[in-house]
mmCIF file of N, CA and C in Angstrom:
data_model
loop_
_atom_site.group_PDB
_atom_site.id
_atom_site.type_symbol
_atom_site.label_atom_id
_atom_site.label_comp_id
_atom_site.label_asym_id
_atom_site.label_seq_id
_atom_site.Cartn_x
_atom_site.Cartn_y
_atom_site.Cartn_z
ATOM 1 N N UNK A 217 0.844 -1.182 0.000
ATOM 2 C CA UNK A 217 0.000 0.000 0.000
ATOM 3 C C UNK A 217 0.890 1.246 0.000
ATOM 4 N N UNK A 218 0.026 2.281 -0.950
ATOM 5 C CA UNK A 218 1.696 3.259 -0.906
ATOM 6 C C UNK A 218 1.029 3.958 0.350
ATOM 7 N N UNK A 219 2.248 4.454 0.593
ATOM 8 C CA UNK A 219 2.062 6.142 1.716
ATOM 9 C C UNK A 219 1.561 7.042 1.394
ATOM 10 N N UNK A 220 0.774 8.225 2.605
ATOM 11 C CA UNK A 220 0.364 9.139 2.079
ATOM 12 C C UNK A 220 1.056 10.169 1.586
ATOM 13 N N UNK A 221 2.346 10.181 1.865
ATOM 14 C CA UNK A 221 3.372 10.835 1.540
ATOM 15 C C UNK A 221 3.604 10.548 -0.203
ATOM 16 N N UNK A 222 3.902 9.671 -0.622
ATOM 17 C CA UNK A 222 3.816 9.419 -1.818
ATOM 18 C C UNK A 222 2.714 9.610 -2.434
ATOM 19 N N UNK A 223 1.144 9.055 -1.833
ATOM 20 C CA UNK A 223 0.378 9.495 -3.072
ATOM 21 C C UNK A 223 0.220 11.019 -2.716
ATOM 22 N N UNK A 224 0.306 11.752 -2.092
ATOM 23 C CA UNK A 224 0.849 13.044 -1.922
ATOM 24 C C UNK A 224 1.422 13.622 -3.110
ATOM 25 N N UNK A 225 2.247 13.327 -3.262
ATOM 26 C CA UNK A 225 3.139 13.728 -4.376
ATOM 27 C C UNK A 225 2.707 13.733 -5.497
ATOM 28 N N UNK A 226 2.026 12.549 -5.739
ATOM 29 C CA UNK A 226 1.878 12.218 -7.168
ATOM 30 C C UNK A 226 0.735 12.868 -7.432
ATOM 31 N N UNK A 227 -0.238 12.906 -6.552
ATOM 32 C CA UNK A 227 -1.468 14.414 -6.865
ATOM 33 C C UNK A 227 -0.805 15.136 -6.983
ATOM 34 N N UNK A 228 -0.077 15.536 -6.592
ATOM 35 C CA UNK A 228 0.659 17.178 -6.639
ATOM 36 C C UNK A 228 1.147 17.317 -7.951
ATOM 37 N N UNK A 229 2.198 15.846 -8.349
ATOM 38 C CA UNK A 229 2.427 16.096 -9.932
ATOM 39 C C UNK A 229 1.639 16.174 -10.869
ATOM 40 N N UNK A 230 0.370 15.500 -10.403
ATOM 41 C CA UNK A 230 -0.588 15.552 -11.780
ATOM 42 C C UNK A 230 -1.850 17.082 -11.883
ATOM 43 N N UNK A 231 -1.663 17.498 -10.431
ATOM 44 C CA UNK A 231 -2.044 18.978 -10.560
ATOM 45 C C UNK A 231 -1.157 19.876 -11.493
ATOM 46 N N UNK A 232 -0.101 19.847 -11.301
ATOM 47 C CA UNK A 232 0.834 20.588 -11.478
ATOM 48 C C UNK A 232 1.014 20.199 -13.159
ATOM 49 N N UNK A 233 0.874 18.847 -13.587
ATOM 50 C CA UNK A 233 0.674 18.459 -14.760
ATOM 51 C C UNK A 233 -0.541 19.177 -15.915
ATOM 52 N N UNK A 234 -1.348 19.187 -15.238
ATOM 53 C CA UNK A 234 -2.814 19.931 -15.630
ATOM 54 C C UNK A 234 -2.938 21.232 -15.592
ATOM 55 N N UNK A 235 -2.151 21.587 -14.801
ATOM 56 C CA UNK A 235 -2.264 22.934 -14.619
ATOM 57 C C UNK A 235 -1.166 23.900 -15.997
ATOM 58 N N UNK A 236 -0.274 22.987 -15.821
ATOM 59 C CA UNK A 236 0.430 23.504 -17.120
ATOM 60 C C UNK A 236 0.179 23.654 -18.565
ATOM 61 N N UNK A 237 -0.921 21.953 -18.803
ATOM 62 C CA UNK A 237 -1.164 21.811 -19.786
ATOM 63 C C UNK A 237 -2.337 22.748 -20.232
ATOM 64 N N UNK A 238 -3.071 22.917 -19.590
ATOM 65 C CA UNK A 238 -3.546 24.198 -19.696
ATOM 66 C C UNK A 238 -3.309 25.563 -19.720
ATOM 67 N N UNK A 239 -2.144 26.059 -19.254
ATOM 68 C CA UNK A 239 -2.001 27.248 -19.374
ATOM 69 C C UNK A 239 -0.818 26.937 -20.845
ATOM 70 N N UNK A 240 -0.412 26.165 -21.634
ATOM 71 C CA UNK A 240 -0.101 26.373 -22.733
ATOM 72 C C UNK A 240 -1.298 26.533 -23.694
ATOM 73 N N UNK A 241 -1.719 25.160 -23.416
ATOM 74 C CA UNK A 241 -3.080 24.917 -24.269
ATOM 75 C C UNK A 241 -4.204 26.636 -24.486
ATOM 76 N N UNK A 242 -4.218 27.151 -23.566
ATOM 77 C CA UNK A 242 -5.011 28.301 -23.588
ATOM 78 C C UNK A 242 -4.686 29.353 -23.742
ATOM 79 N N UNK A 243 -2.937 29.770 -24.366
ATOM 80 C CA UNK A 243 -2.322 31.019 -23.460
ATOM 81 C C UNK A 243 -3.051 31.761 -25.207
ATOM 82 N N UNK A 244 -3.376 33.050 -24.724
ATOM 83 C CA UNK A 244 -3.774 33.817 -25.777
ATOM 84 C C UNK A 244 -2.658 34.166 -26.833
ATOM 85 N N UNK A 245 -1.348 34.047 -26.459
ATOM 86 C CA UNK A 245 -0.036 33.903 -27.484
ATOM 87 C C UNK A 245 -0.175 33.105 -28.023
ATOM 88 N N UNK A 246 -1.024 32.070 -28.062
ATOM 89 C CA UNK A 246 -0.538 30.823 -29.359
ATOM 90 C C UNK A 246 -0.802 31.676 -30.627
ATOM 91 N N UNK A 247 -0.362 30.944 -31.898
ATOM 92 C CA UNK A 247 -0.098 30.942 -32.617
ATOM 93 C C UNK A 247 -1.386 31.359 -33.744
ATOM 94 N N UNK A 248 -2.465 30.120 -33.066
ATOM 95 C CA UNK A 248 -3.666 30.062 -34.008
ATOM 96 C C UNK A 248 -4.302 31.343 -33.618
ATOM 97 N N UNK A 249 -4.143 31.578 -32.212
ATOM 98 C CA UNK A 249 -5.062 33.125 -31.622
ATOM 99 C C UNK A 249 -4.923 34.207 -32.162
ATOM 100 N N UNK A 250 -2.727 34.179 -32.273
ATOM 101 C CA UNK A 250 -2.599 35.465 -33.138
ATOM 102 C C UNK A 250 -3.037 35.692 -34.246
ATOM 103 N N UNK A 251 -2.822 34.463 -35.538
ATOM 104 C CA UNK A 251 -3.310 34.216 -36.596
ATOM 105 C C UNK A 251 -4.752 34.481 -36.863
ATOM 106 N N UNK A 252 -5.614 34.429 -35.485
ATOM 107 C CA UNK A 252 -7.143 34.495 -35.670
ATOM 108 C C UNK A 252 -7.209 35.933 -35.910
ATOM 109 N N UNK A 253 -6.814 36.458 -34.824
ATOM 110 C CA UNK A 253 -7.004 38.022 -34.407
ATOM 111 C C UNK A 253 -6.286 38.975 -35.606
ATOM 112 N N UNK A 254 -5.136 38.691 -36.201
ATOM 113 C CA UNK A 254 -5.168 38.685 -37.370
ATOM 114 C C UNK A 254 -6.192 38.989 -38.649
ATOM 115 N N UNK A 255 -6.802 37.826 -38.921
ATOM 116 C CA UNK A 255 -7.787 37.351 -39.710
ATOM 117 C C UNK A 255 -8.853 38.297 -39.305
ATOM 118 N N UNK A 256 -9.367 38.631 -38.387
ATOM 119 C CA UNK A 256 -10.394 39.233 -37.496
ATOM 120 C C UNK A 256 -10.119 40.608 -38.276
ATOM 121 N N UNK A 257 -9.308 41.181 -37.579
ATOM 122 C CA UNK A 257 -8.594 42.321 -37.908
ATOM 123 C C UNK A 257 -8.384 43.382 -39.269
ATOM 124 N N UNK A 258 -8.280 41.942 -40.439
ATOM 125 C CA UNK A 258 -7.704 42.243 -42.051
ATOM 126 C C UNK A 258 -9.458 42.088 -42.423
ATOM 127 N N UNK A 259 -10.356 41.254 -42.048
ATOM 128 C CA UNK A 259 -11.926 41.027 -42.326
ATOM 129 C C UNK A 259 -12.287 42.561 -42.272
ATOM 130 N N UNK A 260 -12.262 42.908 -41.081
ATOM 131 C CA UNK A 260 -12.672 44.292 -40.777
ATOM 132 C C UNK A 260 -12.244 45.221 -41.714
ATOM 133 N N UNK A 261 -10.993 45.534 -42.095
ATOM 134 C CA UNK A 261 -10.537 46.515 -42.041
ATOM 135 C C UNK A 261 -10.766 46.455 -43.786
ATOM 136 N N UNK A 262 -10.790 45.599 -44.581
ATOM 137 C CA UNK A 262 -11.135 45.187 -45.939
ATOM 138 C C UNK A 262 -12.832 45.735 -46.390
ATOM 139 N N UNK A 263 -13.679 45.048 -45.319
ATOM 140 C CA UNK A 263 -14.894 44.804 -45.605
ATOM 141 C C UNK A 263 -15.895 46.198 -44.931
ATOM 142 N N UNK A 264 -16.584 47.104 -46.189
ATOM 143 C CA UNK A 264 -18.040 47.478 -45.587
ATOM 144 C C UNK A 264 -18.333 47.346 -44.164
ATOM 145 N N UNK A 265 -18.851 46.142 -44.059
ATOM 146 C CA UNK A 265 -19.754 45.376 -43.429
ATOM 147 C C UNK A 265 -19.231 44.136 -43.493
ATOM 148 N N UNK A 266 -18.620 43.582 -41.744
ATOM 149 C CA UNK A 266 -18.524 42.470 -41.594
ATOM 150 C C UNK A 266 -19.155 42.062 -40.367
ATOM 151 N N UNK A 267 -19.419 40.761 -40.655
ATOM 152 C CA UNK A 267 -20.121 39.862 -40.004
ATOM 153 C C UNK A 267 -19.717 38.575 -39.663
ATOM 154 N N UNK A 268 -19.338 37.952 -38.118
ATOM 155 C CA UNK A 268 -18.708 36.756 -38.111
ATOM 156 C C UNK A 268 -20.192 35.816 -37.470
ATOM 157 N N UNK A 269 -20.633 35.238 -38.204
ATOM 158 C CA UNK A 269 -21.693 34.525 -37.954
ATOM 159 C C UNK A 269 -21.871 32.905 -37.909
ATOM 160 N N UNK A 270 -23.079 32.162 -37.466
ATOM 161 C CA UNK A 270 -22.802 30.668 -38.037
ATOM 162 C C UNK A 270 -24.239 30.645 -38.670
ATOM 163 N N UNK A 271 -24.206 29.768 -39.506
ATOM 164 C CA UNK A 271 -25.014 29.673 -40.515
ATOM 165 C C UNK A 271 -26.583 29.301 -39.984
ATOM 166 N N UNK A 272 -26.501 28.372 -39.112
ATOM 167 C CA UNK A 272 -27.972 27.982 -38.392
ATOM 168 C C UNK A 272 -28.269 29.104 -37.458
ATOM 169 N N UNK A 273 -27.754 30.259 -37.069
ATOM 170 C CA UNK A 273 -27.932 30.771 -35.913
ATOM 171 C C UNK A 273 -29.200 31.834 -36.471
ATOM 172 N N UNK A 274 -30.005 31.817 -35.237
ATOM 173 C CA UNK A 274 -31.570 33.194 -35.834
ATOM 174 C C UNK A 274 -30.887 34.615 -35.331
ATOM 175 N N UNK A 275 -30.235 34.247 -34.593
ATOM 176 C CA UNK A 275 -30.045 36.084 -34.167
ATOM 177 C C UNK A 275 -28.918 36.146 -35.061
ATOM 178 N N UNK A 276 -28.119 35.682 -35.914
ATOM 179 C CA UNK A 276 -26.915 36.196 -36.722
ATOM 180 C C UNK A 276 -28.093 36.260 -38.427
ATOM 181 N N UNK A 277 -28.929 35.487 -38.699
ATOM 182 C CA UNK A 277 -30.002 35.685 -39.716
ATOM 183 C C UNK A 277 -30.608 36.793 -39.441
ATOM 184 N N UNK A 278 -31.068 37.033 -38.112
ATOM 185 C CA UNK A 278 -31.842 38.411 -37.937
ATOM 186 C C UNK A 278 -30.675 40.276 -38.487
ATOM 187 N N UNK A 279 -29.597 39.898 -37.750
ATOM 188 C CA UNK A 279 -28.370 40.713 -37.964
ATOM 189 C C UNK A 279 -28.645 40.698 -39.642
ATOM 190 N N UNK A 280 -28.264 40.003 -40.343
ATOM 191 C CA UNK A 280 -27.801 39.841 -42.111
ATOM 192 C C UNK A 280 -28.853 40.536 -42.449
ATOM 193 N N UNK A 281 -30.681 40.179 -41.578
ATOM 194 C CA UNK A 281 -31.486 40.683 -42.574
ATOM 195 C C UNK A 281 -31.296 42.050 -42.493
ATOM 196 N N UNK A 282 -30.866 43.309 -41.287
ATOM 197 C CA UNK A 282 -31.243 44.251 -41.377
ATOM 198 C C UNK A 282 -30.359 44.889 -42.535
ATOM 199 N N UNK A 283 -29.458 44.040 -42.789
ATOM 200 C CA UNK A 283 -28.375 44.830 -44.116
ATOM 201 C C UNK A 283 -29.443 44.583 -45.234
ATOM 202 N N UNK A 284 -29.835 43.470 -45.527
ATOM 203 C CA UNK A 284 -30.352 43.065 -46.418
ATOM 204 C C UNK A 284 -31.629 43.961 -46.771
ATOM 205 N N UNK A 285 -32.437 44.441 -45.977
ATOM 206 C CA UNK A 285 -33.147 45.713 -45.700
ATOM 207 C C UNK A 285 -32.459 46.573 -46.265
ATOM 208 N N UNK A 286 -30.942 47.084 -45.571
ATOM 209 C CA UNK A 286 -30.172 48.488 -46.169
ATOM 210 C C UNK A 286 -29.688 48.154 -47.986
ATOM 211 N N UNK A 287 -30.372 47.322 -48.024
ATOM 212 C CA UNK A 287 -29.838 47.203 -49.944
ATOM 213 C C UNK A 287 -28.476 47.119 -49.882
ATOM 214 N N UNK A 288 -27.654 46.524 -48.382
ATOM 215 C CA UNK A 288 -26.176 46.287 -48.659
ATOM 216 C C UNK A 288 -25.616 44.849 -48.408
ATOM 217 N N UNK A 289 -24.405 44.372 -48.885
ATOM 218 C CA UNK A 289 -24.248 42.976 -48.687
ATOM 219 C C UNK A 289 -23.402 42.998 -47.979
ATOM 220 N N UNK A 290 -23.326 42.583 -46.720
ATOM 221 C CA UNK A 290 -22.059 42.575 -45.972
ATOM 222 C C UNK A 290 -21.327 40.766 -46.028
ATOM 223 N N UNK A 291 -20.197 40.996 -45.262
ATOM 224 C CA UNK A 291 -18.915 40.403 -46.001
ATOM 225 C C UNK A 291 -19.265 39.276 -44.586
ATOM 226 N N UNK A 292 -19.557 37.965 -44.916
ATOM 227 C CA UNK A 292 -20.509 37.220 -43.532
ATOM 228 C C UNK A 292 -18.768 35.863 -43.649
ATOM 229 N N UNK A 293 -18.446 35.660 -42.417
ATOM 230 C CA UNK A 293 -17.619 35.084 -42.216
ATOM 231 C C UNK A 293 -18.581 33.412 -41.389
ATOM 232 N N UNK A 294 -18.864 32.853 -42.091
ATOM 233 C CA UNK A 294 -19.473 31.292 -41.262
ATOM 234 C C UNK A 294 -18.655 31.009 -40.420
ATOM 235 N N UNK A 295 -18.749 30.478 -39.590
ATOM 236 C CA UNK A 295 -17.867 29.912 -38.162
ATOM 237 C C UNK A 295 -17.719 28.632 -38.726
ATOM 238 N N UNK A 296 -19.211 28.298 -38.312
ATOM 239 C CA UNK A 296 -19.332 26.850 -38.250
ATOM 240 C C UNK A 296 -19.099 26.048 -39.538
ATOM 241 N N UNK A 297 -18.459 26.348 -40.505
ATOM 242 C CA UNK A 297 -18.343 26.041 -41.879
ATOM 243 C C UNK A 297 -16.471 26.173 -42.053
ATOM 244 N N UNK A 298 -15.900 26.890 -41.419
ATOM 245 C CA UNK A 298 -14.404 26.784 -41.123
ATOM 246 C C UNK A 298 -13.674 26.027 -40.507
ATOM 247 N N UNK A 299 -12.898 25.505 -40.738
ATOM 248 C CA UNK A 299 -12.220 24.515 -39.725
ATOM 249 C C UNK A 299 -11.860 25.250 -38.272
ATOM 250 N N UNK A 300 -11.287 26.580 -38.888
ATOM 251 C CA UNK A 300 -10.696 27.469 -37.853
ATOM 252 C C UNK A 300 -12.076 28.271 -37.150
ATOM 253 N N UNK A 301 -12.580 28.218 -37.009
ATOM 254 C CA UNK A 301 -14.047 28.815 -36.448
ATOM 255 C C UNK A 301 -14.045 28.929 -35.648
ATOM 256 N N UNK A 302 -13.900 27.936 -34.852
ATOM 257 C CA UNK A 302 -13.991 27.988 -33.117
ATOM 258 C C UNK A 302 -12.640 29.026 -32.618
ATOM 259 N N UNK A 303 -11.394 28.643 -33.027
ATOM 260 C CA UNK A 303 -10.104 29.767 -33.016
ATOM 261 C C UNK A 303 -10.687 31.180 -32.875
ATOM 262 N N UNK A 304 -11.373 31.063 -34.362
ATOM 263 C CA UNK A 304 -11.951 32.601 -34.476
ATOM 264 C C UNK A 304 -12.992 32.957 -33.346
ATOM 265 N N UNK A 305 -13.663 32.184 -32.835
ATOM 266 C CA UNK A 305 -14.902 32.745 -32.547
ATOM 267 C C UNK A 305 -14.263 32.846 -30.952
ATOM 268 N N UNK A 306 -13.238 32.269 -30.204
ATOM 269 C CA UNK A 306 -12.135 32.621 -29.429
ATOM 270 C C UNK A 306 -11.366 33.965 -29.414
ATOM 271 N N UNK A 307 -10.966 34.078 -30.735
ATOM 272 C CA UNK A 307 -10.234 35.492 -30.556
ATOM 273 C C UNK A 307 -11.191 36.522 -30.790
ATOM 274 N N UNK A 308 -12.593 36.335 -31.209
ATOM 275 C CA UNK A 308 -13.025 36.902 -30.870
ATOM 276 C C UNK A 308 -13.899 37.800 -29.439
ATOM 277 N N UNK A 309 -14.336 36.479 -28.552
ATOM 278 C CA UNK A 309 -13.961 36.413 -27.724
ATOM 279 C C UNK A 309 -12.926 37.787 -26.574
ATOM 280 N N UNK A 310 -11.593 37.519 -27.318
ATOM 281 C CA UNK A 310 -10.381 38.181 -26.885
ATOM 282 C C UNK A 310 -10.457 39.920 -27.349
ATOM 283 N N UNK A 311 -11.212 39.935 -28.346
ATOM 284 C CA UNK A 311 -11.476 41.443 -28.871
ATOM 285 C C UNK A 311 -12.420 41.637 -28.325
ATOM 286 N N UNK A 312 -13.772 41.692 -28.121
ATOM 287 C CA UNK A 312 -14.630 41.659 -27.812
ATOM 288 C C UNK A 312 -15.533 41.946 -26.647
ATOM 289 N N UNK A 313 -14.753 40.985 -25.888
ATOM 290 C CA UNK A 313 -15.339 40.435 -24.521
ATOM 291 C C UNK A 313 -16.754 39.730 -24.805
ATOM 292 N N UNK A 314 -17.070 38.952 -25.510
ATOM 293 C CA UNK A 314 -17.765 37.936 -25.743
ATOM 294 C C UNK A 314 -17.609 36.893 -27.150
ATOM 295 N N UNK A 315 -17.768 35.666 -26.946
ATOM 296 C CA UNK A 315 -17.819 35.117 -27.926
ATOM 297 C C UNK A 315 -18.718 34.597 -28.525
ATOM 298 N N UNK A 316 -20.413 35.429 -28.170
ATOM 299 C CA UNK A 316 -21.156 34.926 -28.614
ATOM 300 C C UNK A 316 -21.400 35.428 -30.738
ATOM 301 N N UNK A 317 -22.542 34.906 -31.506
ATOM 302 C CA UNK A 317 -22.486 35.647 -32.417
ATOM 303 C C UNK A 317 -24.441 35.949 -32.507
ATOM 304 N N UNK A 318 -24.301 36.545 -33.207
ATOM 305 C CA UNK A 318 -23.495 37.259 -34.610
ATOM 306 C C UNK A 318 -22.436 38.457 -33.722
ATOM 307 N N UNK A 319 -21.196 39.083 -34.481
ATOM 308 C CA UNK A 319 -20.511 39.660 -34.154
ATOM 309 C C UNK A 319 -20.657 41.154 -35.573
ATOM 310 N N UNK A 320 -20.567 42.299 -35.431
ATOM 311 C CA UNK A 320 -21.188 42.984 -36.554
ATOM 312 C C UNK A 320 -20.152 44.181 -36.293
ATOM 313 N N UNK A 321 -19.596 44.391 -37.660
ATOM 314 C CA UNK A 321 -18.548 45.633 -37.556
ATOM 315 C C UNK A 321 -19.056 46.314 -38.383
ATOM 316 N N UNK A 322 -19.111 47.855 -38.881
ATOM 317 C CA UNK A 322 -19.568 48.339 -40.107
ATOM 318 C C UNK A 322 -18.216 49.463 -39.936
ATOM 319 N N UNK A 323 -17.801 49.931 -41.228
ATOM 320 C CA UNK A 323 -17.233 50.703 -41.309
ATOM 321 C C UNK A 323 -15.831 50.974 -40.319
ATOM 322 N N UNK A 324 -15.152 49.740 -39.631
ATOM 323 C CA UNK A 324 -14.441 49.503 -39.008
ATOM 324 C C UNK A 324 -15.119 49.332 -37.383
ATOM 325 N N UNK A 325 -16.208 50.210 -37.619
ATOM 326 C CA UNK A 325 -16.851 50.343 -35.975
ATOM 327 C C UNK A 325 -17.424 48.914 -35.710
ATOM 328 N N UNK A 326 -17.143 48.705 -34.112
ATOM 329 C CA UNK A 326 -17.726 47.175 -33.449
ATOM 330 C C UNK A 326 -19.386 48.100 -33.305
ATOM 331 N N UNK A 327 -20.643 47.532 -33.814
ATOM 332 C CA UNK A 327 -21.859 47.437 -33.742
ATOM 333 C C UNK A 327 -22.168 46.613 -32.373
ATOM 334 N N UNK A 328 -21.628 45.557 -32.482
ATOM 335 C CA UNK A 328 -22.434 44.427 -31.248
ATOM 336 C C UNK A 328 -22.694 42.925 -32.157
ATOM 337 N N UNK A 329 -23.745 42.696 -31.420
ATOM 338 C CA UNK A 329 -24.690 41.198 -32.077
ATOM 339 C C UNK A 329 -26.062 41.918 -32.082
ATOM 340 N N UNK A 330 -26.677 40.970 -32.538
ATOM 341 C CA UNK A 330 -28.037 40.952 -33.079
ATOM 342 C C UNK A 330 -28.962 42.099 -32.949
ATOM 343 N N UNK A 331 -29.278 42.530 -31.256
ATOM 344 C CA UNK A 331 -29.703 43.444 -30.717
ATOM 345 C C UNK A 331 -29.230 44.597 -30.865
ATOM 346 N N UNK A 332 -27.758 44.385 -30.947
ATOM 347 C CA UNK A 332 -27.120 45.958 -31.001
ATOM 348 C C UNK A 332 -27.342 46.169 -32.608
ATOM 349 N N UNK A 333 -27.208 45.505 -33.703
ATOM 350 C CA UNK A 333 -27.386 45.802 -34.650
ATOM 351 C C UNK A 333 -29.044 46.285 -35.240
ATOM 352 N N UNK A 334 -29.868 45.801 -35.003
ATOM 353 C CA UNK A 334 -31.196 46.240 -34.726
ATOM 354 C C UNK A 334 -31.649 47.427 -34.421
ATOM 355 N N UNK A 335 -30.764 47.856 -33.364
ATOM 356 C CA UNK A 335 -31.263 48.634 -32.413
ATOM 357 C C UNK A 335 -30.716 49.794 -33.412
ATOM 358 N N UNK A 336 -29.430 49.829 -33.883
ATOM 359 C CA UNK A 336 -28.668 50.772 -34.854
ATOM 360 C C UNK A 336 -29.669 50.911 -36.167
ATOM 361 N N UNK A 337 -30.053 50.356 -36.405
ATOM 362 C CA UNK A 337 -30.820 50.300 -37.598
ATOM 363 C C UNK A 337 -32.149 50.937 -37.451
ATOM 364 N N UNK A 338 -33.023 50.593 -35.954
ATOM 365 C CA UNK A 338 -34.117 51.171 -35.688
ATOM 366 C C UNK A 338 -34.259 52.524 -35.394
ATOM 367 N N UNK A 339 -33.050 52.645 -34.521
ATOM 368 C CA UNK A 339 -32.459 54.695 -34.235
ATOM 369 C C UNK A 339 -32.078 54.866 -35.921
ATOM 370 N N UNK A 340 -31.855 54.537 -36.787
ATOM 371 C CA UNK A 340 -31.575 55.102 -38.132
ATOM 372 C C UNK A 340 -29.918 55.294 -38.329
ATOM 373 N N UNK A 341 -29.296 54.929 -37.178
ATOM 374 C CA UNK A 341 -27.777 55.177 -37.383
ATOM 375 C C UNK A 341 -27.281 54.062 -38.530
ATOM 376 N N UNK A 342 -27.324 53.416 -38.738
ATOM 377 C CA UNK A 342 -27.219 52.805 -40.036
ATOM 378 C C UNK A 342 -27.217 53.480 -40.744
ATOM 379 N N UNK A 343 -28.768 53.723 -41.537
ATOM 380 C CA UNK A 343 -29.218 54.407 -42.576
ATOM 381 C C UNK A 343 -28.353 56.280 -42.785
ATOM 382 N N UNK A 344 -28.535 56.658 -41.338
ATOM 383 C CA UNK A 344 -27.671 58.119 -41.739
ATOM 384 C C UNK A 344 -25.958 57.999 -41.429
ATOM 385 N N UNK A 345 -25.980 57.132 -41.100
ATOM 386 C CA UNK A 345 -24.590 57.452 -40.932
ATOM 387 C C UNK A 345 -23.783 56.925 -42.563
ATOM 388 N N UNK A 346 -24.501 56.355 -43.273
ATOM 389 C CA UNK A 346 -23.740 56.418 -44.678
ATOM 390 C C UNK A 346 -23.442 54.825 -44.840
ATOM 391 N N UNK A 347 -24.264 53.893 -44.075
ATOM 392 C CA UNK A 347 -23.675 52.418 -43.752
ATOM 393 C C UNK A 347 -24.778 51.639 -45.112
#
């Protein structure tokens, strides 16, 4: 029977094991994060109107329609159709402070999701601001 001294330890290593593997596994420096935020970044700064959405979602359909209303096509990034999606929808996340979607930029400006985009559209800031 081992000691408590020993299995002592060996919890301790496998905390200490877990604990690491996670803070690589998650550190916002990886590689794919920068690469996301990146991607995030060049979407925006390219596009009208961007939109990081997933394809089944109603509040990222509700978001598309109000463009679709403004007679404009914005530049819709699928999540769930990317391999890298989840990455993205992480670094987004990291910009953000949420990773829910729809995610809605116009004109470089962060809009919000669904509601916030709505809501822009219903005050007319959309429409007058030239979007």
């Amino acid at each position: 029977m081992a000691s408590s001294k020993t299995l002592l330890s060996a919890t301790a290593a496998v905390i200490l094991a877990t604990s690491l593997f996670w803070t690589l596994t998650s550190s916002s420096s990886s590689p794919s994060s920068a690469d996301s935020i990146a991607f995030i970044k060049k979407t925006i700064e390219s596009n009208k109107i961007a939109i990081f959405s997933k394809s089944y979602c109603p509040y990222c359909k509700r978001a598309k329609a109000v463009f679709k209303e403004l007679n404009q096509v914005p530049y819709v990034v699928e999540l769930d159709e990317r391999a890298d999606g989840r990455d993205i929808q992480d670094a987004l996340g990291e910009l953000v402070g949420r990773r829910t979607v729809p995610q809605v930029w116009v004109k470089g400006k962060y809009i919000g999701g669904s509601d916030d985009t709505v809501e822009a559209y219903e005050s007319g800031e959309l429409a007058t601001s030239g979007h």
